[in-house]
PDB file of C-alpha atoms in Angstrom:
ATOM      1  CA  UNK A 691       9.805 -12.253 -10.639  1.00 61.00           C
ATOM      2  CA  UNK A 692       8.646  -8.711 -11.296  1.00 57.00           C
ATOM      3  CA  UNK A 693      10.619  -6.200 -13.329  1.00 59.00           C
ATOM      4  CA  UNK A 694      13.456  -4.650 -11.291  1.00 60.00           C
ATOM      5  CA  UNK A 695      13.141  -1.077 -10.100  1.00 55.00           C
ATOM      6  CA  UNK A 696      14.829   1.317 -12.476  1.00 57.00           C
ATOM      7  CA  UNK A 697      16.360   3.840 -10.105  1.00 58.00           C
ATOM      8  CA  UNK A 698      16.698   1.971  -6.805  1.00 64.00           C
ATOM      9  CA  UNK A 699      16.226   5.408  -5.263  1.00 75.00           C
ATOM     10  CA  UNK A 700      13.065   7.402  -4.692  1.00 76.00           C
ATOM     11  CA  UNK A 701      13.145  10.863  -6.187  1.00 81.00           C
ATOM     12  CA  UNK A 702      11.280  13.347  -4.008  1.00 83.00           C
ATOM     13  CA  UNK A 703      11.237  16.238  -6.506  1.00 90.00           C
ATOM     14  CA  UNK A 704       7.511  15.944  -7.177  1.00 88.00           C
ATOM     15  CA  UNK A 705       6.771  15.531  -3.446  1.00 89.00           C
ATOM     16  CA  UNK A 706       8.600  18.785  -2.762  1.00 91.00           C
ATOM     17  CA  UNK A 707       6.715  20.475  -5.596  1.00 93.00           C
ATOM     18  CA  UNK A 708       3.353  19.336  -4.146  1.00 92.00           C
ATOM     19  CA  UNK A 709       4.262  20.702  -0.707  1.00 91.00           C
ATOM     20  CA  UNK A 710       5.422  24.037  -2.124  1.00 94.00           C
ATOM     21  CA  UNK A 711       2.686  24.657  -4.703  1.00 96.00           C
ATOM     22  CA  UNK A 712      -0.577  22.972  -3.728  1.00 96.00           C
ATOM     23  CA  UNK A 713      -3.065  23.852  -0.970  1.00 96.00           C
ATOM     24  CA  UNK A 714      -2.219  23.195   2.668  1.00 90.00           C
ATOM     25  CA  UNK A 715      -4.020  20.386   4.498  1.00 87.00           C
ATOM     26  CA  UNK A 716      -5.663  23.054   6.684  1.00 89.00           C
ATOM     27  CA  UNK A 717      -7.831  23.838   3.644  1.00 93.00           C
ATOM     28  CA  UNK A 718      -9.142  20.244   3.594  1.00 89.00           C
ATOM     29  CA  UNK A 719      -6.850  19.215   0.729  1.00 91.00           C
ATOM     30  CA  UNK A 720      -5.120  15.939   1.585  1.00 88.00           C
ATOM     31  CA  UNK A 721      -2.322  14.304  -0.382  1.00 90.00           C
ATOM     32  CA  UNK A 722      -1.021  10.790   0.137  1.00 90.00           C
ATOM     33  CA  UNK A 723       0.406   7.973  -1.898  1.00 90.00           C
ATOM     34  CA  UNK A 724      -0.483   4.301  -1.881  1.00 92.00           C
ATOM     35  CA  UNK A 725       2.625   2.179  -1.922  1.00 94.00           C
ATOM     36  CA  UNK A 726       1.358  -0.719  -4.041  1.00 96.00           C
ATOM     37  CA  UNK A 727      -1.626  -1.828  -6.071  1.00 96.00           C
ATOM     38  CA  UNK A 728      -1.707  -5.586  -6.607  1.00 97.00           C
ATOM     39  CA  UNK A 729      -3.873  -6.416  -9.622  1.00 96.00           C
ATOM     40  CA  UNK A 730      -4.357  -9.496 -11.744  1.00 96.00           C
ATOM     41  CA  UNK A 731      -6.629  -8.999 -14.747  1.00 95.00           C
ATOM     42  CA  UNK A 732      -6.808 -12.715 -15.511  1.00 95.00           C
ATOM     43  CA  UNK A 733      -7.738 -13.752 -11.973  1.00 96.00           C
ATOM     44  CA  UNK A 734      -9.711 -10.519 -11.511  1.00 96.00           C
ATOM     45  CA  UNK A 735      -8.185  -9.698  -8.140  1.00 97.00           C
ATOM     46  CA  UNK A 736      -7.226  -6.357  -6.624  1.00 96.00           C
ATOM     47  CA  UNK A 737      -5.592  -5.173  -3.406  1.00 97.00           C
ATOM     48  CA  UNK A 738      -4.272  -1.800  -2.265  1.00 97.00           C
ATOM     49  CA  UNK A 739      -1.223  -2.076  -0.024  1.00 97.00           C
ATOM     50  CA  UNK A 740       0.381   0.504   2.234  1.00 97.00           C
ATOM     51  CA  UNK A 741       3.775  -0.447   3.690  1.00 96.00           C
ATOM     52  CA  UNK A 742       4.838   0.990   7.023  1.00 96.00           C
ATOM     53  CA  UNK A 743       8.357   0.546   8.356  1.00 96.00           C
ATOM     54  CA  UNK A 744       9.877   0.869  11.815  1.00 97.00           C
ATOM     55  CA  UNK A 745       6.544  -0.060  13.409  1.00 95.00           C
ATOM     56  CA  UNK A 746       4.880   3.154  12.276  1.00 95.00           C
ATOM     57  CA  UNK A 747       1.134   3.542  11.839  1.00 95.00           C
ATOM     58  CA  UNK A 748      -1.051   5.334   9.348  1.00 94.00           C
ATOM     59  CA  UNK A 749      -1.407   8.999  10.083  1.00 92.00           C
ATOM     60  CA  UNK A 750      -4.978   9.935  11.107  1.00 92.00           C
ATOM     61  CA  UNK A 751      -5.772  11.591   7.769  1.00 91.00           C
ATOM     62  CA  UNK A 752      -4.427   8.534   5.908  1.00 93.00           C
ATOM     63  CA  UNK A 753      -6.737   6.253   7.902  1.00 94.00           C
ATOM     64  CA  UNK A 754      -9.733   8.379   6.929  1.00 94.00           C
ATOM     65  CA  UNK A 755      -8.686   8.794   3.302  1.00 94.00           C
ATOM     66  CA  UNK A 756      -7.860   5.128   2.720  1.00 95.00           C
ATOM     67  CA  UNK A 757     -11.077   3.977   4.468  1.00 96.00           C
ATOM     68  CA  UNK A 758     -13.011   6.299   2.144  1.00 95.00           C
ATOM     69  CA  UNK A 759     -11.285   4.895  -0.972  1.00 95.00           C
ATOM     70  CA  UNK A 760     -11.730   1.332   0.274  1.00 96.00           C
ATOM     71  CA  UNK A 761     -15.476   1.931   0.667  1.00 96.00           C
ATOM     72  CA  UNK A 762     -15.822   3.378  -2.819  1.00 96.00           C
ATOM     73  CA  UNK A 763     -14.020   0.413  -4.386  1.00 95.00           C
ATOM     74  CA  UNK A 764     -16.082  -2.108  -2.395  1.00 95.00           C
ATOM     75  CA  UNK A 765     -19.335  -0.499  -3.543  1.00 95.00           C
ATOM     76  CA  UNK A 766     -18.332  -0.038  -7.173  1.00 94.00           C
ATOM     77  CA  UNK A 767     -16.319  -3.149  -7.982  1.00 90.00           C
ATOM     78  CA  UNK A 768     -17.723  -5.554 -10.549  1.00 90.00           C
ATOM     79  CA  UNK A 769     -19.185  -8.711  -8.989  1.00 90.00           C
ATOM     80  CA  UNK A 770     -16.712 -10.786 -10.962  1.00 92.00           C
ATOM     81  CA  UNK A 771     -13.758  -9.159  -9.136  1.00 93.00           C
ATOM     82  CA  UNK A 772     -12.310 -10.181  -5.797  1.00 96.00           C
ATOM     83  CA  UNK A 773     -11.198  -7.158  -3.842  1.00 97.00           C
ATOM     84  CA  UNK A 774      -8.912  -7.932  -0.915  1.00 97.00           C
ATOM     85  CA  UNK A 775      -9.275  -4.406   0.405  1.00 96.00           C
ATOM     86  CA  UNK A 776      -6.919  -1.733   1.569  1.00 97.00           C
ATOM     87  CA  UNK A 777      -4.256  -3.604   3.514  1.00 97.00           C
ATOM     88  CA  UNK A 778      -1.313  -2.569   5.645  1.00 97.00           C
ATOM     89  CA  UNK A 779       1.970  -4.455   5.724  1.00 98.00           C
ATOM     90  CA  UNK A 780       3.832  -3.215   8.796  1.00 97.00           C
ATOM     91  CA  UNK A 781       7.471  -4.031   9.440  1.00 97.00           C
ATOM     92  CA  UNK A 782       9.117  -3.884  12.833  1.00 97.00           C
ATOM     93  CA  UNK A 783      12.143  -2.444  11.035  1.00 96.00           C
ATOM     94  CA  UNK A 784      12.471  -2.377   7.238  1.00 96.00           C
ATOM     95  CA  UNK A 785      11.593  -5.862   5.945  1.00 96.00           C
ATOM     96  CA  UNK A 786      11.457  -9.510   7.009  1.00 96.00           C
ATOM     97  CA  UNK A 787      15.249  -9.620   7.075  1.00 96.00           C
ATOM     98  CA  UNK A 788      15.598  -7.395  10.141  1.00 96.00           C
ATOM     99  CA  UNK A 789      12.481  -7.981  12.221  1.00 97.00           C
ATOM    100  CA  UNK A 790       8.882  -9.122  12.367  1.00 97.00           C
ATOM    101  CA  UNK A 791       6.075  -8.211   9.994  1.00 98.00           C
ATOM    102  CA  UNK A 792       2.300  -7.883  10.277  1.00 98.00           C
ATOM    103  CA  UNK A 793      -0.224  -8.079   7.435  1.00 98.00           C
ATOM    104  CA  UNK A 794      -3.802  -6.991   8.142  1.00 96.00           C
ATOM    105  CA  UNK A 795      -2.839  -6.804  11.809  1.00 95.00           C
ATOM    106  CA  UNK A 796      -1.590 -10.395  12.088  1.00 98.00           C
ATOM    107  CA  UNK A 797       2.025 -11.453  12.244  1.00 98.00           C
ATOM    108  CA  UNK A 798       3.140 -12.943   8.931  1.00 98.00           C
ATOM    109  CA  UNK A 799       6.314 -14.532   7.653  1.00 98.00           C
ATOM    110  CA  UNK A 800       7.859 -13.721   4.312  1.00 98.00           C
ATOM    111  CA  UNK A 801       6.858 -17.167   3.012  1.00 98.00           C
ATOM    112  CA  UNK A 802       3.248 -16.739   4.170  1.00 98.00           C
ATOM    113  CA  UNK A 803       3.024 -13.387   2.382  1.00 98.00           C
ATOM    114  CA  UNK A 804       4.501 -14.856  -0.802  1.00 98.00           C
ATOM    115  CA  UNK A 805       2.074 -17.785  -0.605  1.00 98.00           C
ATOM    116  CA  UNK A 806      -0.861 -15.384  -0.192  1.00 98.00           C
ATOM    117  CA  UNK A 807       0.183 -13.386  -3.251  1.00 97.00           C
ATOM    118  CA  UNK A 808       0.796 -16.438  -5.452  1.00 97.00           C
ATOM    119  CA  UNK A 809      -2.509 -18.003  -4.395  1.00 97.00           C
ATOM    120  CA  UNK A 810      -4.562 -14.883  -5.058  1.00 96.00           C
ATOM    121  CA  UNK A 811      -2.703 -12.970  -7.743  1.00 96.00           C
TER     122      UNK A 811
END
């Protein structure tokens, strides 16, 4: 099991600061976060994961930005690494407990996702 989250609550102070103090997206400056980076240095595996809840999709700028980052990593990764790409885990509601889930566009159960992670990371 991974280390428990410390706060159990996301603090948006820095997000608010970014919105108030940094350039507007109209200038070409885009800001986004990536929800998770799965990395195993021993197995030499890497995956970027964006989680979307309530059936939402990536915003158009996120699609472009994450495709750009995905391409850079694919081109520059060491041959000894396995890169699973930039992946989206989309929940019908909030998690497996209250609806369906899709990983890389295919429906996936909680057990199947866990099995994928344990097998590859």
